[in-house]
mmCIF file with all atom_site columns, C-alpha atoms in Angstrom:
data_model
loop_
_atom_site.group_PDB
_atom_site.id
_atom_site.type_symbol
_atom_site.label_atom_id
_atom_site.label_alt_id
_atom_site.label_comp_id
_atom_site.label_asym_id
_atom_site.label_entity_id
_atom_site.label_seq_id
_atom_site.pdbx_PDB_ins_code
_atom_site.Cartn_x
_atom_site.Cartn_y
_atom_site.Cartn_z
_atom_site.occupancy
_atom_site.B_iso_or_equiv
_atom_site.pdbx_formal_charge
_atom_site.auth_seq_id
_atom_site.auth_comp_id
_atom_site.auth_asym_id
_atom_site.auth_atom_id
_atom_site.pdbx_PDB_model_num
ATOM 1   C CA . GLU E 1 1   ? 10.670  69.268 -222.036 1.00 59.00 ? 1   GLU E CA 1
ATOM 2   C CA . ASP E 1 2   ? 8.024   67.184 -219.938 1.00 60.00 ? 2   ASP E CA 1
ATOM 3   C CA . GLN E 1 3   ? 5.757   69.772 -218.371 1.00 86.00 ? 3   GLN E CA 1
ATOM 4   C CA . VAL E 1 4   ? 3.763   67.397 -216.375 1.00 92.00 ? 4   VAL E CA 1
ATOM 5   C CA . THR E 1 5   ? 5.552   64.250 -214.828 1.00 94.00 ? 5   THR E CA 1
ATOM 6   C CA . GLN E 1 6   ? 3.837   61.562 -212.913 1.00 95.00 ? 6   GLN E CA 1
ATOM 7   C CA . SER E 1 7   ? 5.572   59.045 -210.340 1.00 96.00 ? 7   SER E CA 1
ATOM 8   C CA . PRO E 1 8   ? 6.000   56.251 -209.920 1.00 96.00 ? 8   PRO E CA 1
ATOM 9   C CA . GLU E 1 9   ? 4.872   54.968 -213.302 1.00 95.00 ? 9   GLU E CA 1
ATOM 10  C CA . ALA E 1 10  ? 3.401   51.646 -211.390 1.00 97.00 ? 10  ALA E CA 1
ATOM 11  C CA . LEU E 1 11  ? 2.782   51.056 -207.856 1.00 97.00 ? 11  LEU E CA 1
ATOM 12  C CA . ARG E 1 12  ? 1.535   47.723 -206.120 1.00 97.00 ? 12  ARG E CA 1
ATOM 13  C CA . LEU E 1 13  ? 0.092   48.084 -202.590 1.00 97.00 ? 13  LEU E CA 1
ATOM 14  C CA . GLN E 1 14  ? -1.426  45.478 -200.268 1.00 97.00 ? 14  GLN E CA 1
ATOM 15  C CA . GLU E 1 15  ? -5.111  46.277 -198.972 1.00 97.00 ? 15  GLU E CA 1
ATOM 16  C CA . GLY E 1 16  ? -4.849  48.633 -196.209 1.00 97.00 ? 16  GLY E CA 1
ATOM 17  C CA . GLU E 1 17  ? -1.264  49.984 -197.204 1.00 97.00 ? 17  GLU E CA 1
ATOM 18  C CA . SER E 1 18  ? -1.393  53.757 -197.529 1.00 97.00 ? 18  SER E CA 1
ATOM 19  C CA . SER E 1 19  ? 0.701   55.337 -200.043 1.00 97.00 ? 19  SER E CA 1
ATOM 20  C CA . SER E 1 20  ? 1.000   58.545 -202.371 1.00 98.00 ? 20  SER E CA 1
ATOM 21  C CA . LEU E 1 21  ? 1.106   59.333 -205.915 1.00 98.00 ? 21  LEU E CA 1
ATOM 22  C CA . ASN E 1 22  ? 3.077   62.495 -207.188 1.00 98.00 ? 22  ASN E CA 1
ATOM 23  C CA . CYS E 1 23  ? 2.448   64.817 -210.231 1.00 97.00 ? 23  CYS E CA 1
ATOM 24  C CA . SER E 1 24  ? 5.198   67.450 -210.747 1.00 96.00 ? 24  SER E CA 1
ATOM 25  C CA . TYR E 1 25  ? 4.699   70.293 -213.174 1.00 92.00 ? 25  TYR E CA 1
ATOM 26  C CA . THR E 1 26  ? 6.981   72.947 -214.543 1.00 89.00 ? 26  THR E CA 1
ATOM 27  C CA . VAL E 1 27  ? 4.324   75.259 -215.892 1.00 77.00 ? 27  VAL E CA 1
ATOM 28  C CA . SER E 1 28  ? 3.754   78.942 -214.638 1.00 77.00 ? 28  SER E CA 1
ATOM 29  C CA . GLY E 1 29  ? 0.675   80.525 -214.288 1.00 81.00 ? 29  GLY E CA 1
ATOM 30  C CA . LEU E 1 30  ? -1.425  77.390 -213.265 1.00 85.00 ? 30  LEU E CA 1
ATOM 31  C CA . ARG E 1 31  ? -4.968  77.839 -213.369 1.00 85.00 ? 31  ARG E CA 1
ATOM 32  C CA . GLY E 1 32  ? -6.092  74.100 -212.113 1.00 90.00 ? 32  GLY E CA 1
ATOM 33  C CA . LEU E 1 33  ? -4.469  70.890 -211.501 1.00 93.00 ? 33  LEU E CA 1
ATOM 34  C CA . PHE E 1 34  ? -6.913  67.857 -212.289 1.00 94.00 ? 34  PHE E CA 1
ATOM 35  C CA . TRP E 1 35  ? -6.859  64.437 -210.995 1.00 97.00 ? 35  TRP E CA 1
ATOM 36  C CA . TYR E 1 36  ? -8.501  61.570 -212.849 1.00 96.00 ? 36  TYR E CA 1
ATOM 37  C CA . ARG E 1 37  ? -9.028  57.748 -212.270 1.00 97.00 ? 37  ARG E CA 1
ATOM 38  C CA . GLN E 1 38  ? -9.178  55.741 -215.476 1.00 96.00 ? 38  GLN E CA 1
ATOM 39  C CA . ASP E 1 39  ? -10.251 52.169 -215.524 1.00 95.00 ? 39  ASP E CA 1
ATOM 40  C CA . PRO E 1 40  ? -9.141  49.832 -218.396 1.00 92.00 ? 40  PRO E CA 1
ATOM 41  C CA . GLY E 1 41  ? -11.171 50.367 -221.726 1.00 90.00 ? 41  GLY E CA 1
ATOM 42  C CA . LYS E 1 42  ? -13.036 53.328 -220.372 1.00 92.00 ? 42  LYS E CA 1
ATOM 43  C CA . GLY E 1 43  ? -12.789 57.246 -220.253 1.00 94.00 ? 43  GLY E CA 1
ATOM 44  C CA . PRO E 1 44  ? -11.061 58.922 -217.510 1.00 95.00 ? 44  PRO E CA 1
ATOM 45  C CA . GLU E 1 45  ? -13.438 59.936 -214.350 1.00 94.00 ? 45  GLU E CA 1
ATOM 46  C CA . PHE E 1 46  ? -12.946 63.313 -212.696 1.00 92.00 ? 46  PHE E CA 1
ATOM 47  C CA . LEU E 1 47  ? -11.907 63.276 -209.290 1.00 94.00 ? 47  LEU E CA 1
ATOM 48  C CA . PHE E 1 48  ? -10.597 66.760 -208.316 1.00 91.00 ? 48  PHE E CA 1
ATOM 49  C CA . THR E 1 49  ? -9.591  70.010 -209.319 1.00 93.00 ? 49  THR E CA 1
ATOM 50  C CA . LEU E 1 50  ? -7.070  72.064 -207.286 1.00 94.00 ? 50  LEU E CA 1
ATOM 51  C CA . TYR E 1 51  ? -6.418  75.908 -207.768 1.00 91.00 ? 51  TYR E CA 1
ATOM 52  C CA . SER E 1 52  ? -3.839  77.002 -205.359 1.00 91.00 ? 52  SER E CA 1
ATOM 53  C CA . ALA E 1 53  ? -0.983  75.998 -203.359 1.00 93.00 ? 53  ALA E CA 1
ATOM 54  C CA . GLY E 1 54  ? -2.058  74.533 -199.918 1.00 95.00 ? 54  GLY E CA 1
ATOM 55  C CA . GLU E 1 55  ? -5.384  73.467 -201.172 1.00 96.00 ? 55  GLU E CA 1
ATOM 56  C CA . GLU E 1 56  ? -6.623  70.061 -200.391 1.00 97.00 ? 56  GLU E CA 1
ATOM 57  C CA . LYS E 1 57  ? -9.495  67.957 -201.551 1.00 96.00 ? 57  LYS E CA 1
ATOM 58  C CA . GLU E 1 58  ? -10.903 64.695 -200.381 1.00 96.00 ? 58  GLU E CA 1
ATOM 59  C CA . LYS E 1 59  ? -13.083 61.989 -201.707 1.00 93.00 ? 59  LYS E CA 1
ATOM 60  C CA . GLU E 1 60  ? -13.574 58.578 -199.578 1.00 94.00 ? 60  GLU E CA 1
ATOM 61  C CA . ARG E 1 61  ? -10.195 57.289 -199.446 1.00 96.00 ? 61  ARG E CA 1
ATOM 62  C CA . LEU E 1 62  ? -8.457  59.854 -201.549 1.00 97.00 ? 62  LEU E CA 1
ATOM 63  C CA . LYS E 1 63  ? -6.929  63.218 -200.828 1.00 98.00 ? 63  LYS E CA 1
ATOM 64  C CA . ALA E 1 64  ? -5.247  65.390 -203.140 1.00 98.00 ? 64  ALA E CA 1
ATOM 65  C CA . THR E 1 65  ? -2.842  68.328 -202.034 1.00 97.00 ? 65  THR E CA 1
ATOM 66  C CA . LEU E 1 66  ? -1.170  70.951 -203.992 1.00 96.00 ? 66  LEU E CA 1
ATOM 67  C CA . THR E 1 67  ? 2.096   73.049 -203.691 1.00 93.00 ? 67  THR E CA 1
ATOM 68  C CA . LYS E 1 68  ? 3.717   75.301 -205.896 1.00 89.00 ? 68  LYS E CA 1
ATOM 69  C CA . LYS E 1 69  ? 5.491   72.582 -208.010 1.00 92.00 ? 69  LYS E CA 1
ATOM 70  C CA . GLU E 1 70  ? 3.753   69.551 -207.445 1.00 95.00 ? 70  GLU E CA 1
ATOM 71  C CA . SER E 1 71  ? 0.571   67.579 -206.185 1.00 97.00 ? 71  SER E CA 1
ATOM 72  C CA . PHE E 1 72  ? 0.178   64.527 -204.338 1.00 98.00 ? 72  PHE E CA 1
ATOM 73  C CA . LEU E 1 73  ? -2.587  61.862 -204.323 1.00 98.00 ? 73  LEU E CA 1
ATOM 74  C CA . HIS E 1 74  ? -2.954  60.196 -201.045 1.00 98.00 ? 74  HIS E CA 1
ATOM 75  C CA . ILE E 1 75  ? -4.637  56.848 -200.872 1.00 97.00 ? 75  ILE E CA 1
ATOM 76  C CA . THR E 1 76  ? -5.465  56.020 -197.320 1.00 97.00 ? 76  THR E CA 1
ATOM 77  C CA . ALA E 1 77  ? -5.980  52.208 -196.573 1.00 97.00 ? 77  ALA E CA 1
ATOM 78  C CA . PRO E 1 78  ? -6.688  51.186 -200.104 1.00 97.00 ? 78  PRO E CA 1
ATOM 79  C CA . LYS E 1 79  ? -9.030  48.374 -201.362 1.00 97.00 ? 79  LYS E CA 1
ATOM 80  C CA . PRO E 1 80  ? -8.837  46.395 -204.371 1.00 97.00 ? 80  PRO E CA 1
ATOM 81  C CA . GLU E 1 81  ? -11.376 48.320 -206.073 1.00 97.00 ? 81  GLU E CA 1
ATOM 82  C CA . ASP E 1 82  ? -8.978  51.321 -205.977 1.00 97.00 ? 82  ASP E CA 1
ATOM 83  C CA . SER E 1 83  ? -6.961  49.784 -208.594 1.00 97.00 ? 83  SER E CA 1
ATOM 84  C CA . ALA E 1 84  ? -6.647  51.760 -211.651 1.00 97.00 ? 84  ALA E CA 1
ATOM 85  C CA . THR E 1 85  ? -4.552  54.273 -213.790 1.00 97.00 ? 85  THR E CA 1
ATOM 86  C CA . TYR E 1 86  ? -4.588  57.663 -212.038 1.00 98.00 ? 86  TYR E CA 1
ATOM 87  C CA . LEU E 1 87  ? -3.864  60.631 -214.187 1.00 97.00 ? 87  LEU E CA 1
ATOM 88  C CA . CYS E 1 88  ? -2.877  64.336 -213.527 1.00 95.00 ? 88  CYS E CA 1
ATOM 89  C CA . ALA E 1 89  ? -3.240  67.219 -215.848 1.00 93.00 ? 89  ALA E CA 1
ATOM 90  C CA . VAL E 1 90  ? -2.620  71.089 -215.613 1.00 91.00 ? 90  VAL E CA 1
ATOM 91  C CA . HIS E 1 91  ? -4.421  73.948 -217.214 1.00 86.00 ? 91  HIS E CA 1
ATOM 92  C CA . TRP E 1 92  ? -2.346  76.756 -217.004 1.00 78.00 ? 92  TRP E CA 1
ATOM 93  C CA . ASP E 1 93  ? -2.143  80.619 -218.521 1.00 70.00 ? 93  ASP E CA 1
ATOM 94  C CA . THR E 1 94  ? -1.367  80.270 -222.065 1.00 66.00 ? 94  THR E CA 1
ATOM 95  C CA . GLY E 1 95  ? -4.800  81.301 -223.489 1.00 61.00 ? 95  GLY E CA 1
ATOM 96  C CA . ARG E 1 96  ? -5.131  77.686 -224.623 1.00 65.00 ? 96  ARG E CA 1
ATOM 97  C CA . ARG E 1 97  ? -8.221  76.013 -223.125 1.00 67.00 ? 97  ARG E CA 1
ATOM 98  C CA . ALA E 1 98  ? -6.845  72.371 -223.316 1.00 77.00 ? 98  ALA E CA 1
ATOM 99  C CA . LEU E 1 99  ? -5.225  70.427 -220.351 1.00 84.00 ? 99  LEU E CA 1
ATOM 100 C CA . THR E 1 100 ? -1.915  68.894 -220.698 1.00 87.00 ? 100 THR E CA 1
ATOM 101 C CA . PHE E 1 101 ? -1.685  65.300 -219.173 1.00 91.00 ? 101 PHE E CA 1
ATOM 102 C CA . GLY E 1 102 ? 0.860   63.097 -217.401 1.00 92.00 ? 102 GLY E CA 1
ATOM 103 C CA . SER E 1 103 ? 1.454   59.731 -218.440 1.00 92.00 ? 103 SER E CA 1
ATOM 104 C CA . GLY E 1 104 ? -0.181  58.330 -215.388 1.00 95.00 ? 104 GLY E CA 1
ATOM 105 C CA . THR E 1 105 ? 0.314   55.868 -212.483 1.00 97.00 ? 105 THR E CA 1
ATOM 106 C CA . ARG E 1 106 ? -0.957  52.593 -212.608 1.00 97.00 ? 106 ARG E CA 1
ATOM 107 C CA . LEU E 1 107 ? -1.957  51.285 -209.003 1.00 98.00 ? 107 LEU E CA 1
ATOM 108 C CA . GLN E 1 108 ? -2.676  47.637 -208.252 1.00 97.00 ? 108 GLN E CA 1
ATOM 109 C CA . VAL E 1 109 ? -4.118  46.881 -204.641 1.00 97.00 ? 109 VAL E CA 1
ATOM 110 C CA . GLN E 1 110 ? -3.910  43.328 -203.890 1.00 96.00 ? 110 GLN E CA 1
ATOM 111 C CA . PRO E 1 111 ? -6.128  41.669 -201.198 1.00 95.00 ? 111 PRO E CA 1
ATOM 112 C CA . ASP K 2 1   ? -24.302 65.297 -213.399 1.00 70.00 ? 1   ASP K CA 1
ATOM 113 C CA . VAL K 2 2   ? -22.697 66.051 -216.777 1.00 72.00 ? 2   VAL K CA 1
ATOM 114 C CA . LYS K 2 3   ? -23.271 63.548 -219.368 1.00 85.00 ? 3   LYS K CA 1
ATOM 115 C CA . VAL K 2 4   ? -20.875 63.164 -222.341 1.00 93.00 ? 4   VAL K CA 1
ATOM 116 C CA . THR K 2 5   ? -21.915 60.602 -224.749 1.00 95.00 ? 5   THR K CA 1
ATOM 117 C CA . GLN K 2 6   ? -20.126 58.959 -227.865 1.00 95.00 ? 6   GLN K CA 1
ATOM 118 C CA . SER K 2 7   ? -21.655 57.408 -230.846 1.00 90.00 ? 7   SER K CA 1
ATOM 119 C CA . SER K 2 8   ? -19.966 54.052 -230.687 1.00 91.00 ? 8   SER K CA 1
ATOM 120 C CA . ARG K 2 9   ? -17.951 52.134 -227.958 1.00 93.00 ? 9   ARG K CA 1
ATOM 121 C CA . TYR K 2 10  ? -16.098 49.706 -230.687 1.00 95.00 ? 10  TYR K CA 1
ATOM 122 C CA . LEU K 2 11  ? -15.570 50.598 -234.306 1.00 96.00 ? 11  LEU K CA 1
ATOM 123 C CA . VAL K 2 12  ? -13.779 48.763 -237.131 1.00 97.00 ? 12  VAL K CA 1
ATOM 124 C CA . LYS K 2 13  ? -13.201 50.382 -240.327 1.00 97.00 ? 13  LYS K CA 1
ATOM 125 C CA . ARG K 2 14  ? -10.920 49.638 -243.503 1.00 97.00 ? 14  ARG K CA 1
ATOM 126 C CA . THR K 2 15  ? -7.956  51.763 -244.628 1.00 97.00 ? 15  THR K CA 1
ATOM 127 C CA . GLY K 2 16  ? -9.122  54.633 -246.848 1.00 97.00 ? 16  GLY K CA 1
ATOM 128 C CA . GLU K 2 17  ? -12.677 54.856 -245.507 1.00 97.00 ? 17  GLU K CA 1
ATOM 129 C CA . LYS K 2 18  ? -14.056 57.956 -244.090 1.00 97.00 ? 18  LYS K CA 1
ATOM 130 C CA . VAL K 2 19  ? -14.766 57.548 -240.583 1.00 97.00 ? 19  VAL K CA 1
ATOM 131 C CA . PHE K 2 20  ? -17.198 59.763 -238.306 1.00 97.00 ? 20  PHE K CA 1
ATOM 132 C CA . LEU K 2 21  ? -16.948 59.783 -234.552 1.00 97.00 ? 21  LEU K CA 1
ATOM 133 C CA . GLU K 2 22  ? -19.655 61.956 -232.548 1.00 96.00 ? 22  GLU K CA 1
ATOM 134 C CA . CYS K 2 23  ? -19.833 63.362 -229.238 1.00 96.00 ? 23  CYS K CA 1
ATOM 135 C CA . VAL K 2 24  ? -22.715 64.829 -227.668 1.00 96.00 ? 24  VAL K CA 1
ATOM 136 C CA . GLN K 2 25  ? -22.752 66.804 -224.225 1.00 93.00 ? 25  GLN K CA 1
ATOM 137 C CA . ASP K 2 26  ? -25.955 67.724 -222.100 1.00 87.00 ? 26  ASP K CA 1
ATOM 138 C CA . MET K 2 27  ? -24.839 70.782 -220.282 1.00 81.00 ? 27  MET K CA 1
ATOM 139 C CA . ASP K 2 28  ? -24.456 73.721 -222.865 1.00 83.00 ? 28  ASP K CA 1
ATOM 140 C CA . HIS K 2 29  ? -20.767 74.014 -222.209 1.00 87.00 ? 29  HIS K CA 1
ATOM 141 C CA . GLU K 2 30  ? -18.754 75.763 -224.804 1.00 87.00 ? 30  GLU K CA 1
ATOM 142 C CA . ASN K 2 31  ? -15.492 74.021 -224.771 1.00 90.00 ? 31  ASN K CA 1
ATOM 143 C CA . MET K 2 32  ? -15.281 70.531 -226.210 1.00 94.00 ? 32  MET K CA 1
ATOM 144 C CA . PHE K 2 33  ? -12.143 68.363 -227.103 1.00 95.00 ? 33  PHE K CA 1
ATOM 145 C CA . TRP K 2 34  ? -11.077 65.249 -228.765 1.00 96.00 ? 34  TRP K CA 1
ATOM 146 C CA . TYR K 2 35  ? -8.048  63.050 -227.611 1.00 96.00 ? 35  TYR K CA 1
ATOM 147 C CA . ARG K 2 36  ? -6.532  60.219 -228.586 1.00 96.00 ? 36  ARG K CA 1
ATOM 148 C CA . GLN K 2 37  ? -5.036  57.866 -226.070 1.00 95.00 ? 37  GLN K CA 1
ATOM 149 C CA . ASP K 2 38  ? -2.273  55.119 -226.939 1.00 93.00 ? 38  ASP K CA 1
ATOM 150 C CA . PRO K 2 39  ? -0.215  52.938 -224.541 1.00 88.00 ? 39  PRO K CA 1
ATOM 151 C CA . GLY K 2 40  ? 3.075   54.672 -223.726 1.00 83.00 ? 40  GLY K CA 1
ATOM 152 C CA . LEU K 2 41  ? 2.026   57.985 -225.199 1.00 86.00 ? 41  LEU K CA 1
ATOM 153 C CA . GLY K 2 42  ? -0.608  58.940 -222.972 1.00 86.00 ? 42  GLY K CA 1
ATOM 154 C CA . LEU K 2 43  ? -3.624  61.310 -223.933 1.00 91.00 ? 43  LEU K CA 1
ATOM 155 C CA . ARG K 2 44  ? -2.834  63.522 -226.849 1.00 92.00 ? 44  ARG K CA 1
ATOM 156 C CA . LEU K 2 45  ? -4.847  66.514 -227.990 1.00 92.00 ? 45  LEU K CA 1
ATOM 157 C CA . ILE K 2 46  ? -6.226  66.447 -231.483 1.00 95.00 ? 46  ILE K CA 1
ATOM 158 C CA . TYR K 2 47  ? -8.778  69.198 -231.815 1.00 95.00 ? 47  TYR K CA 1
ATOM 159 C CA . PHE K 2 48  ? -10.847 71.377 -229.609 1.00 92.00 ? 48  PHE K CA 1
ATOM 160 C CA . SER K 2 49  ? -13.604 73.752 -230.061 1.00 93.00 ? 49  SER K CA 1
ATOM 161 C CA . TYR K 2 50  ? -14.770 76.754 -227.798 1.00 89.00 ? 50  TYR K CA 1
ATOM 162 C CA . ASP K 2 51  ? -17.854 77.614 -229.523 1.00 89.00 ? 51  ASP K CA 1
ATOM 163 C CA . VAL K 2 52  ? -20.225 76.605 -232.376 1.00 91.00 ? 52  VAL K CA 1
ATOM 164 C CA . LYS K 2 53  ? -18.239 76.714 -235.776 1.00 88.00 ? 53  LYS K CA 1
ATOM 165 C CA . MET K 2 54  ? -15.068 77.593 -233.871 1.00 90.00 ? 54  MET K CA 1
ATOM 166 C CA . LYS K 2 55  ? -12.040 75.303 -233.606 1.00 92.00 ? 55  LYS K CA 1
ATOM 167 C CA . GLU K 2 56  ? -8.348  75.088 -232.895 1.00 91.00 ? 56  GLU K CA 1
ATOM 168 C CA . LYS K 2 57  ? -5.893  72.349 -233.921 1.00 92.00 ? 57  LYS K CA 1
ATOM 169 C CA . GLY K 2 58  ? -4.294  70.496 -230.970 1.00 91.00 ? 58  GLY K CA 1
ATOM 170 C CA . ASP K 2 59  ? -1.059  68.889 -231.056 1.00 89.00 ? 59  ASP K CA 1
ATOM 171 C CA . ILE K 2 60  ? -1.693  66.106 -233.442 1.00 94.00 ? 60  ILE K CA 1
ATOM 172 C CA . PRO K 2 61  ? -4.248  67.258 -235.911 1.00 95.00 ? 61  PRO K CA 1
ATOM 173 C CA . GLU K 2 62  ? -2.855  65.707 -239.124 1.00 96.00 ? 62  GLU K CA 1
ATOM 174 C CA . GLY K 2 63  ? -5.344  63.149 -240.912 1.00 96.00 ? 63  GLY K CA 1
ATOM 175 C CA . TYR K 2 64  ? -8.307  64.614 -238.749 1.00 97.00 ? 64  TYR K CA 1
ATOM 176 C CA . SER K 2 65  ? -10.810 67.299 -239.174 1.00 97.00 ? 65  SER K CA 1
ATOM 177 C CA . VAL K 2 66  ? -13.923 68.348 -236.989 1.00 97.00 ? 66  VAL K CA 1
ATOM 178 C CA . SER K 2 67  ? -17.132 69.782 -236.977 1.00 96.00 ? 67  SER K CA 1
ATOM 179 C CA . ARG K 2 68  ? -19.292 71.747 -234.612 1.00 96.00 ? 68  ARG K CA 1
ATOM 180 C CA . GLU K 2 69  ? -22.650 72.815 -236.041 1.00 94.00 ? 69  GLU K CA 1
ATOM 181 C CA . LYS K 2 70  ? -24.662 72.717 -232.789 1.00 94.00 ? 70  LYS K CA 1
ATOM 182 C CA . LYS K 2 71  ? -23.273 73.453 -229.216 1.00 92.00 ? 71  LYS K CA 1
ATOM 183 C CA . GLU K 2 72  ? -23.989 70.203 -227.900 1.00 94.00 ? 72  GLU K CA 1
ATOM 184 C CA . ARG K 2 73  ? -22.432 68.232 -230.742 1.00 96.00 ? 73  ARG K CA 1
ATOM 185 C CA . PHE K 2 74  ? -18.693 67.878 -231.617 1.00 97.00 ? 74  PHE K CA 1
ATOM 186 C CA . SER K 2 75  ? -17.797 65.398 -234.346 1.00 97.00 ? 75  SER K CA 1
ATOM 187 C CA . LEU K 2 76  ? -14.321 64.145 -235.195 1.00 98.00 ? 76  LEU K CA 1
ATOM 188 C CA . ILE K 2 77  ? -13.618 63.123 -238.812 1.00 98.00 ? 77  ILE K CA 1
ATOM 189 C CA . LEU K 2 78  ? -10.929 60.766 -240.220 1.00 97.00 ? 78  LEU K CA 1
ATOM 190 C CA . GLU K 2 79  ? -10.886 61.778 -243.935 1.00 94.00 ? 79  GLU K CA 1
ATOM 191 C CA . SER K 2 80  ? -9.164  58.694 -245.038 1.00 97.00 ? 80  SER K CA 1
ATOM 192 C CA . ALA K 2 81  ? -8.504  56.182 -242.107 1.00 97.00 ? 81  ALA K CA 1
ATOM 193 C CA . SER K 2 82  ? -5.137  54.626 -241.759 1.00 97.00 ? 82  SER K CA 1
ATOM 194 C CA . THR K 2 83  ? -3.822  51.869 -239.559 1.00 97.00 ? 83  THR K CA 1
ATOM 195 C CA . ASN K 2 84  ? -1.917  54.344 -237.538 1.00 96.00 ? 84  ASN K CA 1
ATOM 196 C CA . GLN K 2 85  ? -5.150  55.852 -236.400 1.00 98.00 ? 85  GLN K CA 1
ATOM 197 C CA . THR K 2 86  ? -6.115  52.755 -234.524 1.00 97.00 ? 86  THR K CA 1
ATOM 198 C CA . SER K 2 87  ? -6.431  54.085 -231.037 1.00 97.00 ? 87  SER K CA 1
ATOM 199 C CA . MET K 2 88  ? -9.011  54.992 -228.282 1.00 97.00 ? 88  MET K CA 1
ATOM 200 C CA . TYR K 2 89  ? -10.733 58.354 -229.042 1.00 98.00 ? 89  TYR K CA 1
ATOM 201 C CA . LEU K 2 90  ? -12.085 60.198 -226.039 1.00 97.00 ? 90  LEU K CA 1
ATOM 202 C CA . CYS K 2 91  ? -14.110 63.193 -226.183 1.00 96.00 ? 91  CYS K CA 1
ATOM 203 C CA . ALA K 2 92  ? -13.999 65.723 -223.386 1.00 94.00 ? 92  ALA K CA 1
ATOM 204 C CA . ILE K 2 93  ? -15.954 68.923 -222.113 1.00 92.00 ? 93  ILE K CA 1
ATOM 205 C CA . LEU K 2 94  ? -14.328 71.653 -219.843 1.00 87.00 ? 94  LEU K CA 1
ATOM 206 C CA . SER K 2 95  ? -16.645 73.703 -217.825 1.00 80.00 ? 95  SER K CA 1
ATOM 207 C CA . SER K 2 96  ? -15.396 76.962 -217.116 1.00 72.00 ? 96  SER K CA 1
ATOM 208 C CA . GLY K 2 97  ? -15.928 80.331 -215.212 1.00 68.00 ? 97  GLY K CA 1
ATOM 209 C CA . SER K 2 98  ? -15.279 80.036 -211.427 1.00 64.00 ? 98  SER K CA 1
ATOM 210 C CA . TYR K 2 99  ? -14.805 76.473 -211.422 1.00 71.00 ? 99  TYR K CA 1
ATOM 211 C CA . TYR K 2 100 ? -13.052 74.097 -214.004 1.00 77.00 ? 100 TYR K CA 1
ATOM 212 C CA . GLU K 2 101 ? -14.067 70.621 -214.303 1.00 83.00 ? 101 GLU K CA 1
ATOM 213 C CA . GLN K 2 102 ? -13.180 68.477 -217.270 1.00 87.00 ? 102 GLN K CA 1
ATOM 214 C CA . TYR K 2 103 ? -15.453 65.397 -218.047 1.00 91.00 ? 103 TYR K CA 1
ATOM 215 C CA . PHE K 2 104 ? -14.812 62.649 -220.400 1.00 94.00 ? 104 PHE K CA 1
ATOM 216 C CA . GLY K 2 105 ? -16.943 60.568 -222.455 1.00 95.00 ? 105 GLY K CA 1
ATOM 217 C CA . PRO K 2 106 ? -16.602 56.558 -222.381 1.00 95.00 ? 106 PRO K CA 1
ATOM 218 C CA . GLY K 2 107 ? -14.470 56.392 -225.392 1.00 95.00 ? 107 GLY K CA 1
ATOM 219 C CA . THR K 2 108 ? -14.472 54.805 -228.796 1.00 96.00 ? 108 THR K CA 1
ATOM 220 C CA . ARG K 2 109 ? -11.980 52.238 -229.547 1.00 96.00 ? 109 ARG K CA 1
ATOM 221 C CA . LEU K 2 110 ? -11.367 52.408 -233.284 1.00 97.00 ? 110 LEU K CA 1
ATOM 222 C CA . THR K 2 111 ? -9.655  49.640 -235.247 1.00 97.00 ? 111 THR K CA 1
ATOM 223 C CA . VAL K 2 112 ? -8.399  50.431 -238.643 1.00 97.00 ? 112 VAL K CA 1
ATOM 224 C CA . THR K 2 113 ? -7.671  47.235 -240.694 1.00 97.00 ? 113 THR K CA 1
#
């Protein structure tokens, strides 16, 4: 069963059109939920780690929020340079140190 | 800033060759990882290491081995490369303690012909 699910798979926005990406998870004992940005042909770029429900973090036009079952990445007034794939991943309390990744949301922002 | 470097950005090898991919970090982190990323399959964990000479298998270890002789260096070895190992390979480190942050290297695009 999928433990980390991202939606939508792809999203096309007009410049300035705000929206949200979703990451839902089914694991228990969450130790951290991670958001990344990935440009084609490059390694993922770390954005945020969220640790507990109610937590929020911001970076430029991006704001990440966390509830007990999901996280949202809000993009406010996006620009074309925000076009990328956004990945989320979870680290939970199994003793395993590795993260489990979602399949990503491909975001395209058109001028 | 944490820096994770990988030995090659692009690599082309022949079937049956032994291939070494090297990852180096500059921050003395204990946890290091090797993932591969394929379209439609996402990021999949091959191996990770939590200390020098310590390693654990990830989700898809078959056909791969790893080596960690020094804390800053984690190598992925393809014992006998096959065409189904053509992929993007990503090394990562995980800082731990009070805060978790995982940083990736730039990736190695490996093509096996």
